[in-house]
Amino acid sequence: MACLWLLVGLFLLGSAEAGKLLVIPSDGSHWLGMKPVVEELGRRGNQVVVVIPEASLSMGPSEKTTTLTYPVNYTKAELHMVLEGNLTEILSTDFSTEVSKFFVFFLQLKVLQNFIVRNAEGLLFNEDLMKKLQDCRFDAILTDPFEPVGVIASEYLSIPAIYMQVNLPCGVDSLASQCPSPPSYVPQRNTHFTDQMNIWQRCINLVRTLLQHMACRYMYAEADEIASRFLQRRASIVEIMNRATLWLMRFDFAFEFPRPLMPNMVMIGGMATKKPKPLSKELEEFVNGSGEHGFVVFTLGSMVSQLPEAKAREFFEAFRQIPQRVLWRYTGPVPENAPKNVKLMKWLPQNDLLGHPKVRAFVTHGGSHGIYEGICNGVPMVMLPLFGDQGDNAQRLVSRGVAESLTIYDVTSEKLLVALKKVINDKSYKEKMMKLSAIHRDRPIEPLDLAVFWTEFVMRHKGAEHLRPAAHDLNWIQYHSLDVIGFLLLILLTVIFVTVKSCMFCFRKCFKKSQKKKKA
Amino acid sequence: MACLWLLVGLFLLGSAEAGKLLVIPSDGSHWLGMKPVVEELGRRGNQVVVVIPEASLSMGPSEKTTTLTYPVNYTKAELHMVLEGNLTEILSTDFSTEVSKFFVFFLQLKVLQNFIVRNAEGLLFNEDLMKKLQDCRFDAILTDPFEPVGVIASEYLSIPAIYMQVNLPCGVDSLASQCPSPPSYVPQRNTHFTDQMNIWQRCINLVRTLLQHMACRYMYAEADEIASRFLQRRASIVEIMNRATLWLMRFDFAFEFPRPLMPNMVMIGGMATKKPKPLSKELEEFVNGSGEHGFVVFTLGSMVSQLPEAKAREFFEAFRQIPQRVLWRYTGPVPENAPKNVKLMKWLPQNDLLGHPKVRAFVTHGGSHGIYEGICNGVPMVMLPLFGDQGDNAQRLVSRGVAESLTIYDVTSEKLLVALKKVINDKSYKEKMMKLSAIHRDRPIEPLDLAVFWTEFVMRHKGAEHLRPAAHDLNWIQYHSLDVIGFLLLILLTVIFVTVKSCMFCFRKCFKKSQKKKKA
């Protein structure tokens, strides 16, 4: 009965097949990726309950759904402060070597993890709320496993789990879905390798693949502890993730390197990209101001709107020397002699700008949303990856000849200028990007519809058992046929042993006979 | 110019994006699976040219396409006679052991191969026709790789190849597409194993997997010879298949065991299943004749309409003892006292009968078309696999609890009766089948539309390079990282060697010193 009040206010559109869906999203850009699916599911008459913490970066109410919040022991301001501090550190740190990149990646994750753990505790140990969620008897849960809170909740509530994800740390998606990832051509996350590796890169990639299990154990150590405490048994996140019903993968092969998939993986990359809308009169006038030269869009994502002063100067200097106009999302200090062709804004209508016929280049940090908007609209890019999967993202586009990549720590106006001129004036960047765009947009069904369909499928059929590979019932030794290889080797050795012994026996017999004859 | 006359008579519907498609199908049920796609592609305004031999079992003109025929050195009558002779042998042979099953499978393929080779030679060495096909400059070729003639032609014409296939011999699809098939849970073809294997079965499956390369080399030896002769270079079918652009897989996970896939594989199982139509008045009266008991449909496929007399008697005897009426596709001799509840027909409207609300069971050989019609309409089955993939098909349905399987060589009226009563009276068969049916029919897009979309996609974009895994650029040693493992081991051994040598050197130095001291 406790569920009833939860669902008050839901717009039941009368669909007889409507299901009850629990949504536990992840913060930041992750929520921006999930929100359109959640809203569409609500619009189609499903009872959708979204559970989020009281303090978050980007999460909030969504249309046609019920939003429930729970208190957490941190504030939005604290969240902003720590994450921005972390970003400032990245912007001024030299992480040019492979080792430093690796450690920066782990350090960033540790900072995030602190909040992830506190968020998980906030929901899971909120007995009232968990009891209510249990009473609701949801048909399924849609969650982003980047934060394990939804993963643990799905295990507690014993309902089919649908994971919507993009580039999980330590490649836990491959491990948990039992998806083969041959290290010879599937590059590990955060290596910045392509699918064409030289022998040295393949060595690193193999070692990284072998260490994947260990890395995941380290990454999820705190989450495992919370899961065990909450579920009151020894539990591990990877083991719970094994039971995922469906993986909604926010990637598309126009962008990702081709690699094996599992039947319960659905590709929905570029799902959140919308049709560009016309610009406001003021913006339209500005972008048309440089005539045929067009304009450049520059943003480093929702979390970075400032830069250290010296670094900002390099950008202003570079922009001064190009004939294009520049729209830059920037709220930092402006030098006195700032170039006239640059317009600074607090917020950019990014997708609408990228869809404008006069856009010539997109300077971006390489977050997955921006990338798909860029690909969809066919805009060549200059990439300045900051953290997480952005380095890999940049490498993917560079390898396709549609982008140039620079490192933020040592960027100069000269380097920036060379990269900008290259992607704007060398026609091959635009041509290749238009081909990529055509491929990306040419799909039998919209990725949003696909995500909605499969979520409803799981609700309708109470799971998708027919897509679950039997690999999950095998242990590591069995999966790799090591027991079978051992068994066959044993048989082989026994056969060899018996044959050799028999031969020796016969030989000795014959030998003795001939010796006796000789003696005689 | 020679292409122009080929396309006369095509109904160009004015689609600006229409492509030019060459179709080289395979005979028998393979063509029945491909025909709906070909016709739909023609209907959508593509210029579709279907090239078939003058003598075939089932191939003929299709709607909205141009059909070209070429002479072959065998007749339709010869084809029928040899294949039916082969089937008669199967029907009267004891192939109860694993070894005999395996050899019967290879013998059947050898019989087929003889025709396959003669067909390939008929087309490839028909210089006039091949010249005309080359002049046409097709955008893509759609072919069934079961017969390698289309595979070789695609290589000669240098156009993107789309393979539509179901269960290729020796699992060449896995090899050629570089799709991982872990032998621990992906059963090899014709083993009749499920995805849950005991250790003994896993041993056999591993050995079969290891022998796959060799089996394919043996299977395609003659085709390799033709390819080499025709292309005037050393060529192998598996190597040519490596370059396939797209694999249209005629299977669905409602039926197949979940296993890894590649991005250029599209699942289109059950594509040919149509909506059932109402029965003729005569048939409707017959099937309603037994009231609530309903009726049973019995057919052993398009190629088997007769049975040895003794075997037929067993079936008549079994059918006499059930309250259901039986519709049997049978043209053999009828015993004098044939039961009244059995209606013998030369041809059955199979799908329409399976869609009738009073159908209770489907007795079938387990061909893929019949199986998907049975699943789609939710009818439990009694299976009598004859050859090829039918044994595996039967095993898949039995493991899902929706069918019983019998061996044709030792079938008796008692066994048949037990199986029939089981699938009709034990409600679990029907319930599980209805669930399977619901899952199979619940898809975001019709498989026919998917096949048409992806074929047009390849024509539009002149291939699908973005879906081709880099695995194809690696040799066997590289793919399995054996070179990398060797290299890493070498480094490890060198480090150990140097460390040990250094320690020994130091130890010796120290030891000498202490000895000198002692002496002193």
mmCIF file of C-alpha atoms in Angstrom, chain A residues 178 180 182-185 195-197 199-200 202-204 206-207 210 252-254 256-263 400 435-436 438-439 442-445 449-450 453-454 456-457 460-461 465-471 473-474 477-485 487-488 491, chain B residues 178 180 182-185 195-197 199-200 202-204 206-207 210 252-254 256-263 400 435-436 438-439 442-445 449-450 453-454 456-457 460-461 465-471 473-474 477-485 487-488 491:
data_model
loop_
_atom_site.group_PDB
_atom_site.id
_atom_site.type_symbol
_atom_site.label_atom_id
_atom_site.label_comp_id
_atom_site.label_asym_id
_atom_site.label_seq_id
_atom_site.Cartn_x
_atom_site.Cartn_y
_atom_site.Cartn_z
ATOM 1 C CA GLN A 178 31.113 -12.058 -20.182
ATOM 2 C CA PRO A 180 34.925 -11.483 -25.135
ATOM 3 C CA PRO A 182 40.470 -10.104 -27.430
ATOM 4 C CA PRO A 183 43.379 -7.940 -26.217
ATOM 5 C CA SER A 184 44.949 -8.161 -29.669
ATOM 6 C CA TYR A 185 42.503 -5.659 -31.168
ATOM 7 C CA ASP A 195 42.215 -1.135 -32.699
ATOM 8 C CA GLN A 196 45.464 -1.216 -34.716
ATOM 9 C CA MET A 197 48.164 -1.711 -32.079
ATOM 10 C CA ILE A 199 53.504 -5.136 -30.559
ATOM 11 C CA TRP A 200 54.476 -2.859 -27.666
ATOM 12 C CA ARG A 202 49.572 -5.043 -27.575
ATOM 13 C CA CYS A 203 51.893 -6.001 -24.691
ATOM 14 C CA ILE A 204 50.508 -3.183 -22.552
ATOM 15 C CA LEU A 206 47.406 -7.700 -22.729
ATOM 16 C CA VAL A 207 48.851 -6.864 -19.306
ATOM 17 C CA LEU A 210 45.077 -9.583 -17.350
ATOM 18 C CA ASP A 252 27.732 3.486 -31.859
ATOM 19 C CA PHE A 253 30.207 1.885 -34.239
ATOM 20 C CA ALA A 254 30.435 5.061 -36.278
ATOM 21 C CA GLU A 256 33.633 2.999 -31.369
ATOM 22 C CA PHE A 257 36.027 0.399 -32.793
ATOM 23 C CA PRO A 258 34.196 -2.743 -33.931
ATOM 24 C CA ARG A 259 34.403 -5.461 -31.286
ATOM 25 C CA PRO A 260 32.398 -8.510 -30.144
ATOM 26 C CA LEU A 261 29.058 -7.973 -28.465
ATOM 27 C CA MET A 262 26.682 -10.071 -26.395
ATOM 28 C CA PRO A 263 23.035 -10.673 -27.304
ATOM 29 C CA ARG A 400 39.272 8.318 -38.202
ATOM 30 C CA LYS A 435 30.765 10.221 -44.183
ATOM 31 C CA LEU A 436 30.877 9.319 -40.484
ATOM 32 C CA ALA A 438 25.907 9.770 -42.746
ATOM 33 C CA ILE A 439 26.730 6.340 -41.321
ATOM 34 C CA ASP A 442 21.501 5.951 -41.094
ATOM 35 C CA ARG A 443 19.860 3.526 -38.688
ATOM 36 C CA PRO A 444 16.835 1.250 -38.985
ATOM 37 C CA ILE A 445 15.383 2.540 -35.725
ATOM 38 C CA ASP A 449 13.064 4.121 -29.448
ATOM 39 C CA LEU A 450 15.362 1.117 -29.123
ATOM 40 C CA PHE A 453 11.491 -0.760 -26.532
ATOM 41 C CA TRP A 454 13.991 -2.947 -24.689
ATOM 42 C CA GLU A 456 9.520 -2.165 -21.876
ATOM 43 C CA PHE A 457 10.436 -5.620 -23.194
ATOM 44 C CA ARG A 460 6.622 -7.127 -20.193
ATOM 45 C CA HIS A 461 8.492 -10.434 -19.984
ATOM 46 C CA GLU A 465 16.441 -14.839 -19.800
ATOM 47 C CA HIS A 466 16.728 -15.967 -23.433
ATOM 48 C CA LEU A 467 19.542 -13.444 -23.991
ATOM 49 C CA ARG A 468 21.615 -14.538 -20.999
ATOM 50 C CA PRO A 469 24.666 -16.551 -22.077
ATOM 51 C CA ALA A 470 25.413 -19.800 -20.259
ATOM 52 C CA ALA A 471 28.914 -18.406 -19.676
ATOM 53 C CA ASP A 473 27.116 -20.509 -15.047
ATOM 54 C CA LEU A 474 30.792 -21.335 -15.534
ATOM 55 C CA ILE A 477 38.602 -22.260 -15.210
ATOM 56 C CA GLN A 478 35.600 -23.813 -16.927
ATOM 57 C CA TYR A 479 34.960 -20.762 -19.128
ATOM 58 C CA HIS A 480 38.495 -20.938 -20.512
ATOM 59 C CA SER A 481 38.246 -24.754 -20.848
ATOM 60 C CA LEU A 482 41.298 -25.168 -18.600
ATOM 61 C CA ASP A 483 39.760 -28.179 -16.847
ATOM 62 C CA VAL A 484 39.034 -29.780 -20.201
ATOM 63 C CA ILE A 485 42.540 -29.046 -21.499
ATOM 64 C CA PHE A 487 41.774 -33.613 -18.661
ATOM 65 C CA LEU A 488 42.736 -34.107 -22.325
ATOM 66 C CA ILE A 491 44.558 -38.723 -21.204
ATOM 67 C CA GLN B 178 36.170 -13.714 -36.477
ATOM 68 C CA PRO B 180 34.527 -15.606 -30.711
ATOM 69 C CA PRO B 182 34.107 -20.077 -26.494
ATOM 70 C CA PRO B 183 33.942 -23.896 -26.687
ATOM 71 C CA SER B 184 32.929 -23.999 -23.034
ATOM 72 C CA TYR B 185 29.361 -22.900 -23.779
ATOM 73 C CA ASP B 195 24.881 -24.539 -24.021
ATOM 74 C CA GLN B 196 25.017 -26.511 -20.746
ATOM 75 C CA MET B 197 27.613 -29.199 -21.402
ATOM 76 C CA ILE B 199 32.871 -32.176 -18.963
ATOM 77 C CA TRP B 200 32.821 -34.985 -21.520
ATOM 78 C CA ARG B 202 33.006 -29.964 -23.381
ATOM 79 C CA CYS B 203 35.959 -32.184 -24.293
ATOM 80 C CA ILE B 204 34.294 -33.182 -27.570
ATOM 81 C CA LEU B 206 36.802 -28.305 -27.617
ATOM 82 C CA VAL B 207 38.306 -30.919 -29.933
ATOM 83 C CA LEU B 210 40.200 -27.072 -32.600
ATOM 84 C CA ASP B 252 16.785 -15.554 -33.272
ATOM 85 C CA PHE B 253 17.713 -16.007 -29.623
ATOM 86 C CA ALA B 254 14.229 -17.228 -28.796
ATOM 87 C CA GLU B 256 19.368 -20.189 -30.583
ATOM 88 C CA PHE B 257 21.553 -20.333 -27.484
ATOM 89 C CA PRO B 258 22.908 -16.889 -26.506
ATOM 90 C CA ARG B 259 26.466 -16.449 -27.775
ATOM 91 C CA PRO B 260 28.812 -13.620 -28.767
ATOM 92 C CA LEU B 261 28.105 -11.695 -31.954
ATOM 93 C CA MET B 262 30.013 -9.334 -34.196
ATOM 94 C CA PRO B 263 28.848 -5.820 -35.089
ATOM 95 C CA ARG B 400 13.598 -25.427 -23.838
ATOM 96 C CA LYS B 435 6.265 -17.798 -23.748
ATOM 97 C CA LEU B 436 8.861 -18.510 -26.438
ATOM 98 C CA ALA B 438 5.736 -14.095 -27.196
ATOM 99 C CA ILE B 439 9.465 -13.399 -26.907
ATOM 100 C CA ASP B 442 8.165 -9.068 -29.558
ATOM 101 C CA ARG B 443 10.768 -7.206 -31.615
ATOM 102 C CA PRO B 444 11.430 -3.516 -32.210
ATOM 103 C CA ILE B 445 11.528 -4.004 -35.957
ATOM 104 C CA ASP B 449 12.592 -4.827 -42.695
ATOM 105 C CA LEU B 450 15.932 -5.210 -40.928
ATOM 106 C CA PHE B 453 17.449 -1.903 -44.408
ATOM 107 C CA TRP B 454 20.934 -3.332 -44.011
ATOM 108 C CA GLU B 456 20.224 -0.998 -48.756
ATOM 109 C CA PHE B 457 22.652 0.459 -46.198
ATOM 110 C CA ARG B 460 24.083 3.363 -50.078
ATOM 111 C CA HIS B 461 27.456 3.521 -48.335
ATOM 112 C CA GLU B 465 33.726 -0.646 -43.241
ATOM 113 C CA HIS B 466 32.927 0.794 -39.797
ATOM 114 C CA LEU B 467 31.558 -2.585 -38.699
ATOM 115 C CA ARG B 468 34.597 -4.602 -39.785
ATOM 116 C CA PRO B 469 36.692 -5.679 -36.770
ATOM 117 C CA ALA B 470 40.453 -5.144 -36.926
ATOM 118 C CA ALA B 471 40.772 -8.849 -36.077
ATOM 119 C CA ASP B 473 44.142 -7.700 -40.107
ATOM 120 C CA LEU B 474 45.800 -10.083 -37.631
ATOM 121 C CA ILE B 477 49.281 -15.977 -33.745
ATOM 122 C CA GLN B 478 48.686 -12.230 -33.377
ATOM 123 C CA TYR B 479 44.930 -12.630 -32.808
ATOM 124 C CA HIS B 480 45.558 -14.977 -29.884
ATOM 125 C CA SER B 481 48.378 -12.699 -28.583
ATOM 126 C CA LEU B 482 50.816 -15.616 -28.780
ATOM 127 C CA ASP B 483 53.614 -13.352 -30.068
ATOM 128 C CA VAL B 484 53.004 -10.937 -27.195
ATOM 129 C CA ILE B 485 52.918 -13.744 -24.629
ATOM 130 C CA PHE B 487 57.751 -11.646 -25.950
ATOM 131 C CA LEU B 488 56.643 -11.053 -22.349
ATOM 132 C CA ILE B 491 61.524 -10.480 -20.979
#
